[in-house]
Amino acid sequence: MFMKLPHFLLTILAGSMLLTACSKEMSREGDMPATSNCDYAPYTTGSSFSYIDINQTQDTLAYTLTVSGDTTINNVVYKKVGDDSVFTCSNCKDGIYTQIASILTFQGYKADDLKITYLKDNVPAGTSWEDTVAVNNGGVTSSGILKQTITEKNITKTVNGKNYTDVIVVRMDASAIILNNPVSVGTISTSYYAKGVGLIEADQAEDTIKLLSYTLQP
Protein backbone atom coordinates (compact mmCIF):
# COMPACT_ATOMS: atom_id res chain seq x y z
CA MET A 1 0.00 0.00 0.00
CA PHE A 2 1.70 3.16 -1.07
CA MET A 3 0.90 6.92 -0.71
CA LYS A 4 2.91 10.14 -0.77
CA LEU A 5 3.40 13.48 0.76
CA PRO A 6 2.89 16.84 0.14
CA HIS A 7 -0.29 16.66 0.47
CA PHE A 8 2.99 10.48 0.61
CA LEU A 9 1.28 8.37 -1.49
CA LEU A 10 2.98 5.59 0.55
CA THR A 11 -0.11 6.03 2.16
CA ILE A 12 -2.71 8.25 3.41
CA LEU A 13 -2.72 11.85 4.46
CA ALA A 14 -5.87 13.37 5.70
CA GLY A 15 -6.91 9.92 5.95
CA SER A 16 -3.33 9.41 5.41
CA MET A 17 -0.40 7.34 6.12
CA LEU A 18 3.02 8.88 5.72
CA LEU A 19 5.40 5.98 5.42
CA THR A 20 8.77 7.47 6.16
CA ALA A 21 10.75 5.08 8.30
CA CYS A 22 11.33 1.44 9.12
CA SER A 23 11.55 0.26 12.69
CA LYS A 24 10.82 -2.93 14.64
CA GLU A 25 9.16 -6.09 13.40
CA MET A 26 5.59 -6.15 12.10
CA SER A 27 3.06 -8.08 14.17
CA ARG A 28 1.40 -11.08 12.51
CA GLU A 29 -2.35 -11.72 12.45
CA GLY A 30 -2.54 -15.45 13.09
CA ASP A 31 -1.37 -18.37 11.01
CA MET A 32 -2.47 -18.65 7.39
CA PRO A 33 -2.03 -21.56 4.99
CA ALA A 34 1.04 -21.33 2.76
CA THR A 35 -0.86 -21.15 -0.52
CA SER A 36 0.46 -17.84 -1.86
CA ASN A 37 3.42 -16.75 -3.97
CA CYS A 38 3.06 -13.14 -2.77
CA ASP A 39 2.27 -12.01 -6.32
CA TYR A 40 0.56 -8.83 -5.10
CA ALA A 41 3.89 -7.28 -4.06
CA PRO A 42 6.42 -8.05 -6.85
CA TYR A 43 9.10 -5.93 -5.22
CA THR A 44 12.29 -7.15 -6.85
CA THR A 45 15.30 -4.87 -6.52
CA GLY A 46 15.30 -2.23 -9.25
CA SER A 47 11.57 -2.46 -9.99
CA SER A 48 9.77 0.89 -10.13
CA PHE A 49 6.19 2.15 -9.87
CA SER A 50 5.02 5.56 -11.09
CA TYR A 51 1.88 7.10 -9.55
CA ILE A 52 -0.22 10.23 -9.79
CA ASP A 53 -1.97 11.74 -6.77
CA ILE A 54 -5.10 13.76 -7.62
CA ASN A 55 -6.72 15.86 -4.89
CA GLN A 56 -10.25 17.29 -4.65
CA THR A 57 -9.32 20.42 -6.61
CA GLN A 58 -7.75 18.27 -9.34
CA ASP A 59 -4.21 19.32 -8.45
CA THR A 60 -1.81 16.49 -9.25
CA LEU A 61 1.46 15.15 -7.96
CA ALA A 62 3.45 12.57 -9.93
CA TYR A 63 6.21 10.49 -8.41
CA THR A 64 8.05 7.19 -8.85
CA LEU A 65 8.82 4.63 -6.16
CA THR A 66 11.76 2.27 -6.63
CA VAL A 67 12.68 -0.94 -4.83
CA SER A 68 16.18 -0.19 -3.56
CA GLY A 69 16.99 -3.51 -1.87
CA ASP A 70 16.53 -5.39 1.38
CA THR A 71 16.71 -4.43 5.02
CA THR A 72 16.60 -6.82 7.99
CA ILE A 73 14.59 -5.89 11.08
CA ASN A 74 14.45 -8.30 14.01
CA ASN A 75 15.62 -11.13 11.72
CA VAL A 76 12.82 -10.42 9.20
CA VAL A 77 13.75 -9.32 5.67
CA TYR A 78 11.82 -6.36 4.25
CA LYS A 79 11.92 -4.67 0.86
CA LYS A 80 12.67 -0.94 0.85
CA VAL A 81 10.32 0.89 -1.52
CA GLY A 82 10.40 4.64 -2.02
CA ASP A 83 12.09 7.69 -3.52
CA ASP A 84 14.51 10.40 -2.31
CA SER A 85 12.08 11.72 0.29
CA VAL A 86 10.24 8.72 1.74
CA PHE A 87 10.37 4.95 1.88
CA THR A 88 8.50 2.08 3.43
CA CYS A 89 9.46 -1.43 4.48
CA SER A 90 7.33 -4.21 2.98
CA ASN A 91 7.29 -7.93 3.68
CA CYS A 92 5.17 -10.85 2.49
CA LYS A 93 5.07 -14.43 3.72
CA ASP A 94 2.43 -17.08 3.03
CA GLY A 95 0.01 -14.52 1.58
CA ILE A 96 0.23 -12.07 4.50
CA TYR A 97 1.56 -8.65 3.46
CA THR A 98 2.96 -6.40 6.17
CA GLN A 99 4.36 -2.90 6.18
CA ILE A 100 6.16 -0.70 8.64
CA ALA A 101 4.92 2.88 8.60
CA SER A 102 5.11 6.07 10.61
CA ILE A 103 2.62 8.81 11.25
CA LEU A 104 -1.05 8.20 10.65
CA THR A 105 -3.27 11.27 11.04
CA PHE A 106 -7.03 11.26 10.60
CA GLN A 107 -9.65 13.67 11.98
CA GLY A 108 -7.42 14.91 14.80
CA TYR A 109 -5.96 11.52 15.70
CA LYS A 110 -2.25 10.80 15.34
CA ALA A 111 -0.50 7.43 15.60
CA ASP A 112 3.24 6.80 15.41
CA ASP A 113 5.38 3.77 14.58
CA LEU A 114 2.66 1.74 12.88
CA LYS A 115 2.94 -1.95 12.06
CA ILE A 116 0.24 -2.84 9.58
CA THR A 117 -0.98 -5.98 7.86
CA TYR A 118 -2.32 -4.32 4.73
CA LEU A 119 -3.31 -7.35 2.63
CA LYS A 120 -4.01 -11.08 2.80
CA ASP A 121 -4.31 -12.67 -0.62
CA ASN A 122 -5.33 -16.20 0.38
CA VAL A 123 -8.53 -15.49 2.29
CA PRO A 124 -12.06 -14.99 0.85
CA ALA A 125 -13.89 -11.72 0.30
CA GLY A 126 -15.54 -10.57 3.51
CA THR A 127 -12.50 -11.43 5.66
CA SER A 128 -11.43 -8.73 8.14
CA TRP A 129 -8.48 -8.31 10.50
CA GLU A 130 -7.29 -5.56 12.85
CA ASP A 131 -4.13 -3.81 14.01
CA THR A 132 -4.20 -1.98 17.36
CA VAL A 133 -2.11 1.19 17.64
CA ALA A 134 -1.57 3.97 20.17
CA VAL A 135 -3.16 7.27 19.08
CA ASN A 136 -3.03 10.82 20.43
CA ASN A 137 -5.72 13.47 20.20
CA GLY A 138 -5.17 16.84 21.88
CA GLY A 139 -2.53 15.41 24.20
CA VAL A 140 -4.73 12.51 25.31
CA THR A 141 -3.29 9.08 24.44
CA SER A 142 -5.58 6.13 23.80
CA SER A 143 -5.73 3.03 21.63
CA GLY A 144 -6.87 2.99 18.05
CA ILE A 145 -7.92 0.17 15.74
CA LEU A 146 -7.20 -0.09 12.04
CA LYS A 147 -9.55 -2.62 10.49
CA GLN A 148 -8.86 -4.03 7.02
CA THR A 149 -11.66 -5.77 5.10
CA ILE A 150 -11.41 -7.55 1.75
CA THR A 151 -14.54 -6.31 0.00
CA GLU A 152 -13.94 -7.92 -3.42
CA LYS A 153 -11.60 -10.45 -5.05
CA ASN A 154 -10.68 -11.49 -8.57
CA ILE A 155 -12.27 -8.45 -10.19
CA THR A 156 -11.14 -6.41 -13.20
CA LYS A 157 -10.26 -2.77 -12.50
CA THR A 158 -9.52 -0.09 -15.12
CA VAL A 159 -6.93 2.49 -14.05
CA ASN A 160 -5.74 5.20 -16.43
CA GLY A 161 -7.20 3.30 -19.37
CA LYS A 162 -5.55 -0.03 -18.57
CA ASN A 163 -7.46 -3.12 -17.46
CA TYR A 164 -5.99 -5.03 -14.52
CA THR A 165 -7.28 -8.51 -13.66
CA ASP A 166 -7.18 -10.60 -10.46
CA VAL A 167 -7.65 -7.47 -8.36
CA ILE A 168 -8.24 -7.55 -4.59
CA VAL A 169 -10.06 -4.63 -2.95
CA VAL A 170 -9.24 -3.74 0.67
CA ARG A 171 -11.10 -1.14 2.76
CA MET A 172 -9.35 0.38 5.79
CA ASP A 173 -11.57 1.70 8.62
CA ALA A 174 -10.36 3.40 11.79
CA SER A 175 -11.76 3.47 15.33
CA ALA A 176 -10.59 5.07 18.56
CA ILE A 177 -11.04 3.40 21.95
CA ILE A 178 -12.83 5.86 24.23
CA LEU A 179 -13.87 4.77 27.75
CA ASN A 180 -13.08 1.20 26.69
CA ASN A 181 -15.48 1.39 23.75
CA PRO A 182 -14.55 1.61 20.06
CA VAL A 183 -15.77 4.80 18.37
CA SER A 184 -15.66 4.87 14.59
CA VAL A 185 -13.47 7.53 13.04
CA GLY A 186 -14.46 6.54 9.51
CA THR A 187 -13.07 4.92 6.39
CA ILE A 188 -9.48 5.94 5.65
CA SER A 189 -9.03 4.35 2.23
CA THR A 190 -10.13 1.76 -0.29
CA SER A 191 -7.12 0.20 -2.03
CA TYR A 192 -6.92 -1.95 -5.16
CA TYR A 193 -4.11 -4.50 -5.59
CA ALA A 194 -3.51 -6.30 -8.90
CA LYS A 195 -1.79 -9.66 -9.15
CA GLY A 196 1.72 -9.29 -10.55
CA VAL A 197 1.64 -5.50 -10.08
CA GLY A 198 0.77 -4.41 -6.54
CA LEU A 199 -1.14 -1.24 -5.65
CA ILE A 200 -2.92 0.22 -8.68
CA GLU A 201 -5.30 2.67 -6.98
CA ALA A 202 -6.12 4.05 -3.54
CA ASP A 203 -9.28 6.08 -3.00
CA GLN A 204 -9.12 8.35 0.05
CA ALA A 205 -11.25 11.09 1.54
CA GLU A 206 -9.33 13.95 -0.03
CA ASP A 207 -7.44 12.40 -2.91
CA THR A 208 -7.07 9.45 -5.27
CA ILE A 209 -3.80 7.74 -6.10
CA LYS A 210 -3.49 5.91 -9.41
CA LEU A 211 -0.76 3.85 -11.03
CA LEU A 212 0.61 5.37 -14.24
CA SER A 213 3.21 2.78 -15.21
CA TYR A 214 5.58 0.22 -13.74
CA THR A 215 8.74 -1.71 -14.58
CA LEU A 216 9.53 -5.08 -13.01
CA GLN A 217 13.04 -6.46 -12.77
CA PRO A 218 13.71 -10.21 -12.58
Coordinates of C-alpha atoms in Angstrom, one line a residue:
M1 CA 0.0 0.0 0.0
F2 CA 1.7 3.2 -1.1
M3 CA 0.9 6.9 -0.7
K4 CA 2.9 10.1 -0.8
L5 CA 3.4 13.5 0.8
P6 CA 2.9 16.8 0.1
H7 CA -0.3 16.7 0.5
F8 CA 3.0 10.5 0.6
L9 CA 1.3 8.4 -1.5
L10 CA 3.0 5.6 0.6
T11 CA -0.1 6.0 2.2
I12 CA -2.7 8.3 3.4
L13 CA -2.7 11.9 4.5
A14 CA -5.9 13.4 5.7
G15 CA -6.9 9.9 6.0
S16 CA -3.3 9.4 5.4
M17 CA -0.4 7.3 6.1
L18 CA 3.0 8.9 5.7
L19 CA 5.4 6.0 5.4
T20 CA 8.8 7.5 6.2
A21 CA 10.7 5.1 8.3
C22 CA 11.3 1.4 9.1
S23 CA 11.6 0.3 12.7
K24 CA 10.8 -2.9 14.6
E25 CA 9.2 -6.1 13.4
M26 CA 5.6 -6.1 12.1
S27 CA 3.1 -8.1 14.2
R28 CA 1.4 -11.1 12.5
E29 CA -2.3 -11.7 12.5
G30 CA -2.5 -15.4 13.1
D31 CA -1.4 -18.4 11.0
M32 CA -2.5 -18.7 7.4
P33 CA -2.0 -21.6 5.0
A34 CA 1.0 -21.3 2.8
T35 CA -0.9 -21.1 -0.5
S36 CA 0.5 -17.8 -1.9
N37 CA 3.4 -16.8 -4.0
C38 CA 3.1 -13.1 -2.8
D39 CA 2.3 -12.0 -6.3
Y40 CA 0.6 -8.8 -5.1
A41 CA 3.9 -7.3 -4.1
P42 CA 6.4 -8.1 -6.8
Y43 CA 9.1 -5.9 -5.2
T44 CA 12.3 -7.2 -6.8
T45 CA 15.3 -4.9 -6.5
G46 CA 15.3 -2.2 -9.3
S47 CA 11.6 -2.5 -10.0
S48 CA 9.8 0.9 -10.1
F49 CA 6.2 2.1 -9.9
S50 CA 5.0 5.6 -11.1
Y51 CA 1.9 7.1 -9.6
I52 CA -0.2 10.2 -9.8
D53 CA -2.0 11.7 -6.8
I54 CA -5.1 13.8 -7.6
N55 CA -6.7 15.9 -4.9
Q56 CA -10.2 17.3 -4.7
T57 CA -9.3 20.4 -6.6
Q58 CA -7.8 18.3 -9.3
D59 CA -4.2 19.3 -8.5
T60 CA -1.8 16.5 -9.3
L61 CA 1.5 15.2 -8.0
A62 CA 3.4 12.6 -9.9
Y63 CA 6.2 10.5 -8.4
T64 CA 8.1 7.2 -8.9
L65 CA 8.8 4.6 -6.2
T66 CA 11.8 2.3 -6.6
V67 CA 12.7 -0.9 -4.8
S68 CA 16.2 -0.2 -3.6
G69 CA 17.0 -3.5 -1.9
D70 CA 16.5 -5.4 1.4
T71 CA 16.7 -4.4 5.0
T72 CA 16.6 -6.8 8.0
I73 CA 14.6 -5.9 11.1
N74 CA 14.5 -8.3 14.0
N75 CA 15.6 -11.1 11.7
V76 CA 12.8 -10.4 9.2
V77 CA 13.8 -9.3 5.7
Y78 CA 11.8 -6.4 4.3
K79 CA 11.9 -4.7 0.9
K80 CA 12.7 -0.9 0.9
V81 CA 10.3 0.9 -1.5
G82 CA 10.4 4.6 -2.0
D83 CA 12.1 7.7 -3.5
D84 CA 14.5 10.4 -2.3
S85 CA 12.1 11.7 0.3
V86 CA 10.2 8.7 1.7
F87 CA 10.4 4.9 1.9
T88 CA 8.5 2.1 3.4
C89 CA 9.5 -1.4 4.5
S90 CA 7.3 -4.2 3.0
N91 CA 7.3 -7.9 3.7
C92 CA 5.2 -10.8 2.5
K93 CA 5.1 -14.4 3.7
D94 CA 2.4 -17.1 3.0
G95 CA 0.0 -14.5 1.6
I96 CA 0.2 -12.1 4.5
Y97 CA 1.6 -8.6 3.5
T98 CA 3.0 -6.4 6.2
Q99 CA 4.4 -2.9 6.2
I100 CA 6.2 -0.7 8.6
A101 CA 4.9 2.9 8.6
S102 CA 5.1 6.1 10.6
I103 CA 2.6 8.8 11.3
L104 CA -1.0 8.2 10.7
T105 CA -3.3 11.3 11.0
F106 CA -7.0 11.3 10.6
Q107 CA -9.7 13.7 12.0
G108 CA -7.4 14.9 14.8
Y109 CA -6.0 11.5 15.7
K110 CA -2.2 10.8 15.3
A111 CA -0.5 7.4 15.6
D112 CA 3.2 6.8 15.4
D113 CA 5.4 3.8 14.6
L114 CA 2.7 1.7 12.9
K115 CA 2.9 -1.9 12.1
I116 CA 0.2 -2.8 9.6
T117 CA -1.0 -6.0 7.9
Y118 CA -2.3 -4.3 4.7
L119 CA -3.3 -7.3 2.6
K120 CA -4.0 -11.1 2.8
D121 CA -4.3 -12.7 -0.6
N122 CA -5.3 -16.2 0.4
V123 CA -8.5 -15.5 2.3
P124 CA -12.1 -15.0 0.9
A125 CA -13.9 -11.7 0.3
G126 CA -15.5 -10.6 3.5
T127 CA -12.5 -11.4 5.7
S128 CA -11.4 -8.7 8.1
W129 CA -8.5 -8.3 10.5
E130 CA -7.3 -5.6 12.8
D131 CA -4.1 -3.8 14.0
T132 CA -4.2 -2.0 17.4
V133 CA -2.1 1.2 17.6
A134 CA -1.6 4.0 20.2
V135 CA -3.2 7.3 19.1
N136 CA -3.0 10.8 20.4
N137 CA -5.7 13.5 20.2
G138 CA -5.2 16.8 21.9
G139 CA -2.5 15.4 24.2
V140 CA -4.7 12.5 25.3
T141 CA -3.3 9.1 24.4
S142 CA -5.6 6.1 23.8
S143 CA -5.7 3.0 21.6
G144 CA -6.9 3.0 18.0
I145 CA -7.9 0.2 15.7
L146 CA -7.2 -0.1 12.0
K147 CA -9.6 -2.6 10.5
Q148 CA -8.9 -4.0 7.0
T149 CA -11.7 -5.8 5.1
I150 CA -11.4 -7.5 1.8
T151 CA -14.5 -6.3 0.0
E152 CA -13.9 -7.9 -3.4
K153 CA -11.6 -10.4 -5.0
N154 CA -10.7 -11.5 -8.6
I155 CA -12.3 -8.5 -10.2
T156 CA -11.1 -6.4 -13.2
K157 CA -10.3 -2.8 -12.5
T158 CA -9.5 -0.1 -15.1
V159 CA -6.9 2.5 -14.1
N160 CA -5.7 5.2 -16.4
G161 CA -7.2 3.3 -19.4
K162 CA -5.5 0.0 -18.6
N163 CA -7.5 -3.1 -17.5
Y164 CA -6.0 -5.0 -14.5
T165 CA -7.3 -8.5 -13.7
D166 CA -7.2 -10.6 -10.5
V167 CA -7.6 -7.5 -8.4
I168 CA -8.2 -7.6 -4.6
V169 CA -10.1 -4.6 -2.9
V170 CA -9.2 -3.7 0.7
R171 CA -11.1 -1.1 2.8
M172 CA -9.4 0.4 5.8
D173 CA -11.6 1.7 8.6
A174 CA -10.4 3.4 11.8
S175 CA -11.8 3.5 15.3
A176 CA -10.6 5.1 18.6
I177 CA -11.0 3.4 21.9
I178 CA -12.8 5.9 24.2
L179 CA -13.9 4.8 27.7
N180 CA -13.1 1.2 26.7
N181 CA -15.5 1.4 23.7
P182 CA -14.5 1.6 20.1
V183 CA -15.8 4.8 18.4
S184 CA -15.7 4.9 14.6
V185 CA -13.5 7.5 13.0
G186 CA -14.5 6.5 9.5
T187 CA -13.1 4.9 6.4
I188 CA -9.5 5.9 5.6
S189 CA -9.0 4.3 2.2
T190 CA -10.1 1.8 -0.3
S191 CA -7.1 0.2 -2.0
Y192 CA -6.9 -1.9 -5.2
Y193 CA -4.1 -4.5 -5.6
A194 CA -3.5 -6.3 -8.9
K195 CA -1.8 -9.7 -9.2
G196 CA 1.7 -9.3 -10.6
V197 CA 1.6 -5.5 -10.1
G198 CA 0.8 -4.4 -6.5
L199 CA -1.1 -1.2 -5.6
I200 CA -2.9 0.2 -8.7
E201 CA -5.3 2.7 -7.0
A202 CA -6.1 4.1 -3.5
D203 CA -9.3 6.1 -3.0
Q204 CA -9.1 8.3 0.1
A205 CA -11.3 11.1 1.5
E206 CA -9.3 13.9 0.0
D207 CA -7.4 12.4 -2.9
T208 CA -7.1 9.4 -5.3
I209 CA -3.8 7.7 -6.1
K210 CA -3.5 5.9 -9.4
L211 CA -0.8 3.9 -11.0
L212 CA 0.6 5.4 -14.2
S213 CA 3.2 2.8 -15.2
Y214 CA 5.6 0.2 -13.7
T215 CA 8.7 -1.7 -14.6
L216 CA 9.5 -5.1 -13.0
Q217 CA 13.0 -6.5 -12.8
P218 CA 13.7 -10.2 -12.6

